[in-house]
């Protein structure tokens, strides 16, 4: 009787114990910006996912090119009740540098709102950014504030690397000054192996075919570029978790690719 009860309890425990979260690397892609040579290509690099906070690279270009953003410290905008405040630090006054450093969603939304729907859409289309769909959630007309947040705007790792490469080669339809100011915001410093890394993390939920989100199964991004000597490479890593991880999937993607490819002189 006791053995039966013990086995029953064990089976119940198995039934209620959640499966261990698994992180899958969807794609790792690294390409030489000038020669277009693909240095690393692993996984499905054409699979699109929400742009999430990596879209801040594109927004920064729009902001500087349009004159809405002036430099790393101007303009300073104040938090208002009703703005997204998922992190406590987002309630502070924010300038462009802290917008990127703390990935402040409402600051992105305020740039886009000042651009207006027509200009915003025109920039994204001229950048040939992923599917260039900035309509937002179906029927809600919220593209200016939601398109890149597990919504309509989708991009693949291959498209991310192409976008970054064109930016570095100054091939995007924005001013050189705008590009240079935007690049400064994403500077992550010089690593011990000599690579000077620039980039942006991102994380967002998976989506069903109808666009609805799937809670607890996030994508993680780390997108950017790195310079060493006269060589510049563009990179993207996209990951997917089967359950909500304990560490931000964007941070995990960043730390992994930096360790694997930008911490050893002979890695690339």
PDB file of C-alpha atoms in Angstrom:
ATOM      1  CA  UNK A   1       0.000   0.000   0.000  1.00  0.00           C
ATOM      2  CA  UNK A   2       2.789   2.347   0.938  1.00  0.00           C
ATOM      3  CA  UNK A   3       4.660   1.502  -2.270  1.00  0.00           C
ATOM      4  CA  UNK A   4       1.525   2.172  -4.312  1.00  0.00           C
ATOM      5  CA  UNK A   5       1.077   5.553  -2.647  1.00  0.00           C
ATOM      6  CA  UNK A   6       4.735   6.378  -3.243  1.00  0.00           C
ATOM      7  CA  UNK A   7       4.521   5.517  -6.925  1.00  0.00           C
ATOM      8  CA  UNK A   8       1.306   7.503  -7.289  1.00  0.00           C
ATOM      9  CA  UNK A   9       2.941  10.522  -5.674  1.00  0.00           C
ATOM     10  CA  UNK A  10       5.963  10.213  -7.957  1.00  0.00           C
ATOM     11  CA  UNK A  11       3.786  10.066 -11.071  1.00  0.00           C
ATOM     12  CA  UNK A  12       1.861  13.146  -9.930  1.00  0.00           C
ATOM     13  CA  UNK A  13       5.134  14.979  -9.348  1.00  0.00           C
ATOM     14  CA  UNK A  14       6.263  14.142 -12.880  1.00  0.00           C
ATOM     15  CA  UNK A  15       2.975  15.407 -14.255  1.00  0.00           C
ATOM     16  CA  UNK A  16       3.199  18.804 -12.544  1.00  0.00           C
ATOM     17  CA  UNK A  17       6.955  19.384 -12.823  1.00  0.00           C
ATOM     18  CA  UNK A  18       7.581  21.632 -15.853  1.00  0.00           C
ATOM     19  CA  UNK A  19       9.963  20.415 -18.507  1.00  0.00           C
ATOM     20  CA  UNK A  20      13.369  22.010 -18.495  1.00  0.00           C
ATOM     21  CA  UNK A  21      13.549  25.033 -20.742  1.00  0.00           C
ATOM     22  CA  UNK A  22      15.635  24.430 -23.839  1.00  0.00           C
ATOM     23  CA  UNK A  23      17.377  27.108 -25.859  1.00  0.00           C
ATOM     24  CA  UNK A  24      17.810  26.429 -29.568  1.00  0.00           C
ATOM     25  CA  UNK A  25      20.091  28.510 -31.753  1.00  0.00           C
ATOM     26  CA  UNK A  26      17.989  29.206 -34.831  1.00  0.00           C
ATOM     27  CA  UNK A  27      20.866  30.852 -36.701  1.00  0.00           C
ATOM     28  CA  UNK A  28      24.348  32.245 -36.301  1.00  0.00           C
ATOM     29  CA  UNK A  29      25.526  34.316 -39.255  1.00  0.00           C
ATOM     30  CA  UNK A  30      28.737  36.328 -39.611  1.00  0.00           C
ATOM     31  CA  UNK A  31      29.767  38.019 -42.845  1.00  0.00           C
ATOM     32  CA  UNK A  32      32.605  40.279 -43.997  1.00  0.00           C
ATOM     33  CA  UNK A  33      31.060  43.691 -44.640  1.00  0.00           C
ATOM     34  CA  UNK A  34      33.337  44.672 -47.532  1.00  0.00           C
ATOM     35  CA  UNK A  35      33.928  41.377 -49.347  1.00  0.00           C
ATOM     36  CA  UNK A  36      30.467  39.901 -48.596  1.00  0.00           C
ATOM     37  CA  UNK A  37      32.213  36.620 -47.689  1.00  0.00           C
ATOM     38  CA  UNK A  38      30.139  34.486 -45.340  1.00  0.00           C
ATOM     39  CA  UNK A  39      32.436  33.475 -42.487  1.00  0.00           C
ATOM     40  CA  UNK A  40      29.944  31.579 -40.320  1.00  0.00           C
ATOM     41  CA  UNK A  41      26.506  30.271 -41.276  1.00  0.00           C
ATOM     42  CA  UNK A  42      24.759  27.826 -38.997  1.00  0.00           C
ATOM     43  CA  UNK A  43      21.059  26.994 -38.853  1.00  0.00           C
ATOM     44  CA  UNK A  44      18.055  28.503 -40.607  1.00  0.00           C
ATOM     45  CA  UNK A  45      19.190  32.051 -41.328  1.00  0.00           C
ATOM     46  CA  UNK A  46      16.160  32.872 -43.478  1.00  0.00           C
ATOM     47  CA  UNK A  47      13.645  32.320 -40.691  1.00  0.00           C
ATOM     48  CA  UNK A  48      11.955  35.569 -39.748  1.00  0.00           C
ATOM     49  CA  UNK A  49      11.088  36.613 -36.219  1.00  0.00           C
ATOM     50  CA  UNK A  50       9.978  39.765 -34.466  1.00  0.00           C
ATOM     51  CA  UNK A  51      12.571  42.514 -34.822  1.00  0.00           C
ATOM     52  CA  UNK A  52      12.163  43.412 -31.126  1.00  0.00           C
ATOM     53  CA  UNK A  53      14.737  45.844 -29.720  1.00  0.00           C
ATOM     54  CA  UNK A  54      17.231  45.247 -32.525  1.00  0.00           C
ATOM     55  CA  UNK A  55      14.944  47.599 -34.480  1.00  0.00           C
ATOM     56  CA  UNK A  56      16.389  50.429 -32.392  1.00  0.00           C
ATOM     57  CA  UNK A  57      19.335  50.435 -34.807  1.00  0.00           C
ATOM     58  CA  UNK A  58      16.968  51.386 -37.619  1.00  0.00           C
ATOM     59  CA  UNK A  59      15.017  53.829 -35.428  1.00  0.00           C
ATOM     60  CA  UNK A  60      18.236  55.617 -34.454  1.00  0.00           C
ATOM     61  CA  UNK A  61      19.071  56.154 -38.129  1.00  0.00           C
ATOM     62  CA  UNK A  62      15.595  57.583 -38.745  1.00  0.00           C
ATOM     63  CA  UNK A  63      15.837  59.784 -35.672  1.00  0.00           C
ATOM     64  CA  UNK A  64      19.189  61.338 -36.543  1.00  0.00           C
ATOM     65  CA  UNK A  65      18.456  61.663 -40.247  1.00  0.00           C
ATOM     66  CA  UNK A  66      15.175  63.474 -39.578  1.00  0.00           C
ATOM     67  CA  UNK A  67      16.681  65.768 -36.940  1.00  0.00           C
ATOM     68  CA  UNK A  68      14.500  64.441 -34.121  1.00  0.00           C
ATOM     69  CA  UNK A  69      17.651  63.157 -32.428  1.00  0.00           C
ATOM     70  CA  UNK A  70      20.576  65.589 -32.265  1.00  0.00           C
ATOM     71  CA  UNK A  71      23.398  63.751 -30.492  1.00  0.00           C
ATOM     72  CA  UNK A  72      23.971  61.119 -27.822  1.00  0.00           C
ATOM     73  CA  UNK A  73      22.560  63.380 -25.106  1.00  0.00           C
ATOM     74  CA  UNK A  74      19.829  65.335 -26.885  1.00  0.00           C
ATOM     75  CA  UNK A  75      16.902  65.398 -26.738  1.00  0.00           C
ATOM     76  CA  UNK A  76      16.094  64.474 -23.153  1.00  0.00           C
ATOM     77  CA  UNK A  77      12.481  63.376 -22.753  1.00  0.00           C
ATOM     78  CA  UNK A  78      10.649  62.776 -19.507  1.00  0.00           C
ATOM     79  CA  UNK A  79       8.619  59.721 -18.618  1.00  0.00           C
ATOM     80  CA  UNK A  80       4.843  60.183 -18.506  1.00  0.00           C
ATOM     81  CA  UNK A  81       2.256  57.973 -16.846  1.00  0.00           C
ATOM     82  CA  UNK A  82       0.903  55.505 -19.376  1.00  0.00           C
ATOM     83  CA  UNK A  83       4.263  54.943 -21.063  1.00  0.00           C
ATOM     84  CA  UNK A  84       5.641  51.389 -20.902  1.00  0.00           C
ATOM     85  CA  UNK A  85       7.517  51.007 -17.597  1.00  0.00           C
ATOM     86  CA  UNK A  86       8.370  47.309 -17.560  1.00  0.00           C
ATOM     87  CA  UNK A  87      11.669  48.258 -15.944  1.00  0.00           C
ATOM     88  CA  UNK A  88      11.890  50.775 -13.108  1.00  0.00           C
ATOM     89  CA  UNK A  89      14.713  52.679 -14.803  1.00  0.00           C
ATOM     90  CA  UNK A  90      12.414  53.515 -17.727  1.00  0.00           C
ATOM     91  CA  UNK A  91      10.607  56.007 -15.485  1.00  0.00           C
ATOM     92  CA  UNK A  92      13.641  58.296 -15.556  1.00  0.00           C
ATOM     93  CA  UNK A  93      14.393  61.150 -17.933  1.00  0.00           C
ATOM     94  CA  UNK A  94      16.018  59.573 -20.985  1.00  0.00           C
ATOM     95  CA  UNK A  95      18.447  60.730 -23.687  1.00  0.00           C
ATOM     96  CA  UNK A  96      19.515  58.760 -26.810  1.00  0.00           C
ATOM     97  CA  UNK A  97      22.469  57.141 -25.056  1.00  0.00           C
ATOM     98  CA  UNK A  98      20.349  55.850 -22.170  1.00  0.00           C
ATOM     99  CA  UNK A  99      17.569  54.904 -24.582  1.00  0.00           C
ATOM    100  CA  UNK A 100      19.913  52.323 -26.107  1.00  0.00           C
ATOM    101  CA  UNK A 101      21.742  51.421 -22.905  1.00  0.00           C
ATOM    102  CA  UNK A 102      18.502  50.555 -21.099  1.00  0.00           C
ATOM    103  CA  UNK A 103      16.454  49.634 -24.202  1.00  0.00           C
ATOM    104  CA  UNK A 104      13.660  52.083 -23.327  1.00  0.00           C
ATOM    105  CA  UNK A 105      10.567  51.181 -25.336  1.00  0.00           C
ATOM    106  CA  UNK A 106       8.676  54.436 -24.852  1.00  0.00           C
ATOM    107  CA  UNK A 107      11.585  56.497 -26.199  1.00  0.00           C
ATOM    108  CA  UNK A 108      11.421  54.489 -29.439  1.00  0.00           C
ATOM    109  CA  UNK A 109       7.684  55.097 -29.576  1.00  0.00           C
ATOM    110  CA  UNK A 110       8.140  58.840 -29.131  1.00  0.00           C
ATOM    111  CA  UNK A 111      10.645  59.029 -32.005  1.00  0.00           C
ATOM    112  CA  UNK A 112       8.265  57.159 -34.298  1.00  0.00           C
ATOM    113  CA  UNK A 113       5.281  59.254 -33.256  1.00  0.00           C
ATOM    114  CA  UNK A 114       7.192  62.423 -34.086  1.00  0.00           C
ATOM    115  CA  UNK A 115       8.114  60.976 -37.478  1.00  0.00           C
ATOM    116  CA  UNK A 116       4.486  60.187 -38.266  1.00  0.00           C
ATOM    117  CA  UNK A 117       3.105  57.104 -39.971  1.00  0.00           C
ATOM    118  CA  UNK A 118       3.910  58.105 -43.558  1.00  0.00           C
ATOM    119  CA  UNK A 119       7.546  59.022 -42.949  1.00  0.00           C
ATOM    120  CA  UNK A 120       8.071  56.063 -40.628  1.00  0.00           C
ATOM    121  CA  UNK A 121       6.782  53.642 -43.244  1.00  0.00           C
ATOM    122  CA  UNK A 122       8.855  55.298 -45.978  1.00  0.00           C
ATOM    123  CA  UNK A 123      12.072  54.910 -43.987  1.00  0.00           C
ATOM    124  CA  UNK A 124      11.455  51.237 -43.220  1.00  0.00           C
ATOM    125  CA  UNK A 125      10.628  50.476 -46.835  1.00  0.00           C
ATOM    126  CA  UNK A 126      13.673  52.384 -48.114  1.00  0.00           C
ATOM    127  CA  UNK A 127      15.844  50.388 -45.699  1.00  0.00           C
ATOM    128  CA  UNK A 128      14.364  47.170 -47.160  1.00  0.00           C
ATOM    129  CA  UNK A 129      14.081  46.073 -43.552  1.00  0.00           C
ATOM    130  CA  UNK A 130      12.752  42.504 -43.312  1.00  0.00           C
ATOM    131  CA  UNK A 131       9.135  42.299 -44.435  1.00  0.00           C
ATOM    132  CA  UNK A 132       8.841  46.110 -43.974  1.00  0.00           C
ATOM    133  CA  UNK A 133       5.356  45.624 -42.480  1.00  0.00           C
ATOM    134  CA  UNK A 134       4.806  48.419 -39.959  1.00  0.00           C
ATOM    135  CA  UNK A 135       1.025  48.041 -39.738  1.00  0.00           C
ATOM    136  CA  UNK A 136       1.186  46.763 -36.146  1.00  0.00           C
ATOM    137  CA  UNK A 137      -1.381  44.531 -34.492  1.00  0.00           C
ATOM    138  CA  UNK A 138      -4.224  43.541 -36.813  1.00  0.00           C
ATOM    139  CA  UNK A 139      -7.007  46.104 -36.822  1.00  0.00           C
ATOM    140  CA  UNK A 140      -5.509  48.314 -34.107  1.00  0.00           C
ATOM    141  CA  UNK A 141      -3.534  50.803 -36.243  1.00  0.00           C
ATOM    142  CA  UNK A 142      -0.714  50.875 -33.707  1.00  0.00           C
ATOM    143  CA  UNK A 143       2.268  50.404 -36.014  1.00  0.00           C
ATOM    144  CA  UNK A 144       4.113  53.476 -34.726  1.00  0.00           C
ATOM    145  CA  UNK A 145       4.190  52.064 -31.214  1.00  0.00           C
ATOM    146  CA  UNK A 146       3.946  48.292 -31.657  1.00  0.00           C
ATOM    147  CA  UNK A 147       5.070  47.058 -35.098  1.00  0.00           C
ATOM    148  CA  UNK A 148       8.444  45.690 -33.946  1.00  0.00           C
ATOM    149  CA  UNK A 149       7.192  44.316 -30.601  1.00  0.00           C
ATOM    150  CA  UNK A 150       6.080  40.768 -31.429  1.00  0.00           C
ATOM    151  CA  UNK A 151       3.782  42.218 -34.044  1.00  0.00           C
ATOM    152  CA  UNK A 152       3.824  42.803 -37.821  1.00  0.00           C
ATOM    153  CA  UNK A 153       7.489  43.681 -38.442  1.00  0.00           C
ATOM    154  CA  UNK A 154       9.529  40.518 -39.008  1.00  0.00           C
ATOM    155  CA  UNK A 155      13.134  40.061 -40.074  1.00  0.00           C
ATOM    156  CA  UNK A 156      15.512  37.139 -40.585  1.00  0.00           C
ATOM    157  CA  UNK A 157      19.148  36.870 -39.458  1.00  0.00           C
ATOM    158  CA  UNK A 158      20.229  37.053 -43.121  1.00  0.00           C
ATOM    159  CA  UNK A 159      18.235  40.264 -43.544  1.00  0.00           C
ATOM    160  CA  UNK A 160      19.672  41.661 -40.316  1.00  0.00           C
ATOM    161  CA  UNK A 161      23.232  41.085 -41.531  1.00  0.00           C
ATOM    162  CA  UNK A 162      22.419  42.599 -44.917  1.00  0.00           C
ATOM    163  CA  UNK A 163      20.899  45.680 -43.272  1.00  0.00           C
ATOM    164  CA  UNK A 164      23.895  46.150 -40.949  1.00  0.00           C
ATOM    165  CA  UNK A 165      26.340  45.666 -43.818  1.00  0.00           C
ATOM    166  CA  UNK A 166      24.609  48.285 -45.956  1.00  0.00           C
ATOM    167  CA  UNK A 167      24.618  50.681 -43.016  1.00  0.00           C
ATOM    168  CA  UNK A 168      28.364  50.247 -42.446  1.00  0.00           C
ATOM    169  CA  UNK A 169      29.056  50.665 -46.176  1.00  0.00           C
ATOM    170  CA  UNK A 170      26.953  53.883 -46.059  1.00  0.00           C
ATOM    171  CA  UNK A 171      24.496  52.498 -48.606  1.00  0.00           C
ATOM    172  CA  UNK A 172      21.287  53.324 -46.733  1.00  0.00           C
ATOM    173  CA  UNK A 173      19.285  56.414 -47.770  1.00  0.00           C
ATOM    174  CA  UNK A 174      20.270  58.521 -44.760  1.00  0.00           C
ATOM    175  CA  UNK A 175      23.017  61.088 -44.262  1.00  0.00           C
ATOM    176  CA  UNK A 176      26.565  60.068 -43.378  1.00  0.00           C
ATOM    177  CA  UNK A 177      26.285  62.210 -40.254  1.00  0.00           C
ATOM    178  CA  UNK A 178      23.157  60.347 -39.162  1.00  0.00           C
ATOM    179  CA  UNK A 179      24.895  57.005 -39.655  1.00  0.00           C
ATOM    180  CA  UNK A 180      27.960  58.048 -37.682  1.00  0.00           C
ATOM    181  CA  UNK A 181      25.894  59.373 -34.778  1.00  0.00           C
ATOM    182  CA  UNK A 182      23.760  56.235 -34.726  1.00  0.00           C
ATOM    183  CA  UNK A 183      26.801  53.947 -34.745  1.00  0.00           C
ATOM    184  CA  UNK A 184      28.173  55.638 -31.609  1.00  0.00           C
ATOM    185  CA  UNK A 185      25.101  54.621 -29.596  1.00  0.00           C
ATOM    186  CA  UNK A 186      25.795  50.906 -30.029  1.00  0.00           C
ATOM    187  CA  UNK A 187      29.472  50.898 -29.031  1.00  0.00           C
ATOM    188  CA  UNK A 188      30.133  47.988 -26.653  1.00  0.00           C
ATOM    189  CA  UNK A 189      33.855  48.582 -26.392  1.00  0.00           C
ATOM    190  CA  UNK A 190      37.097  46.855 -27.257  1.00  0.00           C
ATOM    191  CA  UNK A 191      37.452  43.194 -26.335  1.00  0.00           C
ATOM    192  CA  UNK A 192      40.626  41.438 -25.252  1.00  0.00           C
ATOM    193  CA  UNK A 193      41.045  39.719 -28.631  1.00  0.00           C
ATOM    194  CA  UNK A 194      41.141  43.073 -30.423  1.00  0.00           C
ATOM    195  CA  UNK A 195      37.586  43.140 -31.767  1.00  0.00           C
ATOM    196  CA  UNK A 196      35.732  46.419 -31.249  1.00  0.00           C
ATOM    197  CA  UNK A 197      32.118  45.329 -30.939  1.00  0.00           C
ATOM    198  CA  UNK A 198      28.916  47.266 -31.627  1.00  0.00           C
ATOM    199  CA  UNK A 199      25.485  45.726 -31.222  1.00  0.00           C
ATOM    200  CA  UNK A 200      21.985  45.493 -29.818  1.00  0.00           C
ATOM    201  CA  UNK A 201      20.162  42.712 -28.041  1.00  0.00           C
ATOM    202  CA  UNK A 202      16.470  41.995 -28.422  1.00  0.00           C
ATOM    203  CA  UNK A 203      13.830  39.610 -27.159  1.00  0.00           C
ATOM    204  CA  UNK A 204      10.245  38.967 -28.160  1.00  0.00           C
ATOM    205  CA  UNK A 205       7.535  36.353 -28.092  1.00  0.00           C
ATOM    206  CA  UNK A 206       6.896  33.737 -30.750  1.00  0.00           C
ATOM    207  CA  UNK A 207       3.777  34.208 -32.841  1.00  0.00           C
ATOM    208  CA  UNK A 208       1.066  32.022 -34.336  1.00  0.00           C
ATOM    209  CA  UNK A 209       0.295  32.250 -38.072  1.00  0.00           C
ATOM    210  CA  UNK A 210      -2.501  34.728 -37.293  1.00  0.00           C
ATOM    211  CA  UNK A 211      -0.068  37.038 -35.501  1.00  0.00           C
ATOM    212  CA  UNK A 212      -1.184  36.251 -31.947  1.00  0.00           C
ATOM    213  CA  UNK A 213       1.651  35.785 -29.471  1.00  0.00           C
ATOM    214  CA  UNK A 214       2.720  32.571 -27.779  1.00  0.00           C
ATOM    215  CA  UNK A 215       3.585  33.312 -24.179  1.00  0.00           C
ATOM    216  CA  UNK A 216       6.676  31.808 -22.634  1.00  0.00           C
ATOM    217  CA  UNK A 217       8.486  30.878 -25.860  1.00  0.00           C
ATOM    218  CA  UNK A 218      10.663  33.898 -26.644  1.00  0.00           C
ATOM    219  CA  UNK A 219      13.133  34.612 -29.382  1.00  0.00           C
ATOM    220  CA  UNK A 220      16.473  36.165 -28.477  1.00  0.00           C
ATOM    221  CA  UNK A 221      18.556  38.392 -30.745  1.00  0.00           C
ATOM    222  CA  UNK A 222      22.026  39.817 -30.779  1.00  0.00           C
ATOM    223  CA  UNK A 223      22.761  41.835 -33.896  1.00  0.00           C
ATOM    224  CA  UNK A 224      25.654  44.104 -34.758  1.00  0.00           C
ATOM    225  CA  UNK A 225      29.111  44.475 -36.203  1.00  0.00           C
ATOM    226  CA  UNK A 226      32.721  44.264 -35.063  1.00  0.00           C
ATOM    227  CA  UNK A 227      35.954  45.851 -36.263  1.00  0.00           C
ATOM    228  CA  UNK A 228      39.521  44.628 -35.956  1.00  0.00           C
ATOM    229  CA  UNK A 229      42.248  46.346 -37.940  1.00  0.00           C
ATOM    230  CA  UNK A 230      40.924  47.122 -41.410  1.00  0.00           C
ATOM    231  CA  UNK A 231      38.319  44.348 -41.241  1.00  0.00           C
ATOM    232  CA  UNK A 232      34.651  44.735 -40.319  1.00  0.00           C
ATOM    233  CA  UNK A 233      32.169  41.890 -39.916  1.00  0.00           C
ATOM    234  CA  UNK A 234      28.409  41.996 -39.460  1.00  0.00           C
ATOM    235  CA  UNK A 235      26.690  39.353 -37.346  1.00  0.00           C
ATOM    236  CA  UNK A 236      23.347  38.101 -36.121  1.00  0.00           C
ATOM    237  CA  UNK A 237      22.364  35.375 -33.716  1.00  0.00           C
ATOM    238  CA  UNK A 238      18.754  34.304 -33.255  1.00  0.00           C
ATOM    239  CA  UNK A 239      17.715  31.880 -30.513  1.00  0.00           C
ATOM    240  CA  UNK A 240      14.413  30.359 -29.452  1.00  0.00           C
ATOM    241  CA  UNK A 241      13.394  29.082 -26.022  1.00  0.00           C
ATOM    242  CA  UNK A 242      10.834  26.368 -25.372  1.00  0.00           C
ATOM    243  CA  UNK A 243       9.895  28.064 -22.087  1.00  0.00           C
ATOM    244  CA  UNK A 244      10.554  31.392 -20.468  1.00  0.00           C
ATOM    245  CA  UNK A 245      14.242  31.410 -19.456  1.00  0.00           C
ATOM    246  CA  UNK A 246      15.662  32.845 -16.248  1.00  0.00           C
ATOM    247  CA  UNK A 247      18.033  35.126 -18.192  1.00  0.00           C
ATOM    248  CA  UNK A 248      16.917  37.489 -20.936  1.00  0.00           C
ATOM    249  CA  UNK A 249      17.269  35.527 -24.200  1.00  0.00           C
ATOM    250  CA  UNK A 250      18.857  38.544 -25.865  1.00  0.00           C
ATOM    251  CA  UNK A 251      21.555  38.746 -23.197  1.00  0.00           C
ATOM    252  CA  UNK A 252      22.169  34.997 -23.476  1.00  0.00           C
ATOM    253  CA  UNK A 253      22.505  35.248 -27.274  1.00  0.00           C
ATOM    254  CA  UNK A 254      24.932  38.146 -26.871  1.00  0.00           C
ATOM    255  CA  UNK A 255      27.129  36.435 -24.304  1.00  0.00           C
ATOM    256  CA  UNK A 256      27.277  33.212 -26.310  1.00  0.00           C
ATOM    257  CA  UNK A 257      28.309  34.705 -29.640  1.00  0.00           C
ATOM    258  CA  UNK A 258      30.834  37.026 -27.997  1.00  0.00           C
ATOM    259  CA  UNK A 259      32.422  34.057 -26.229  1.00  0.00           C
ATOM    260  CA  UNK A 260      32.452  31.841 -29.310  1.00  0.00           C
ATOM    261  CA  UNK A 261      33.638  34.300 -31.970  1.00  0.00           C
ATOM    262  CA  UNK A 262      34.894  37.537 -30.418  1.00  0.00           C
ATOM    263  CA  UNK A 263      37.018  36.306 -27.524  1.00  0.00           C
ATOM    264  CA  UNK A 264      39.609  34.273 -29.479  1.00  0.00           C
ATOM    265  CA  UNK A 265      41.918  35.757 -32.073  1.00  0.00           C
ATOM    266  CA  UNK A 266      41.741  32.645 -34.240  1.00  0.00           C
ATOM    267  CA  UNK A 267      37.928  32.278 -34.234  1.00  0.00           C
ATOM    268  CA  UNK A 268      37.339  34.250 -37.441  1.00  0.00           C
TER     269      UNK A 268
END
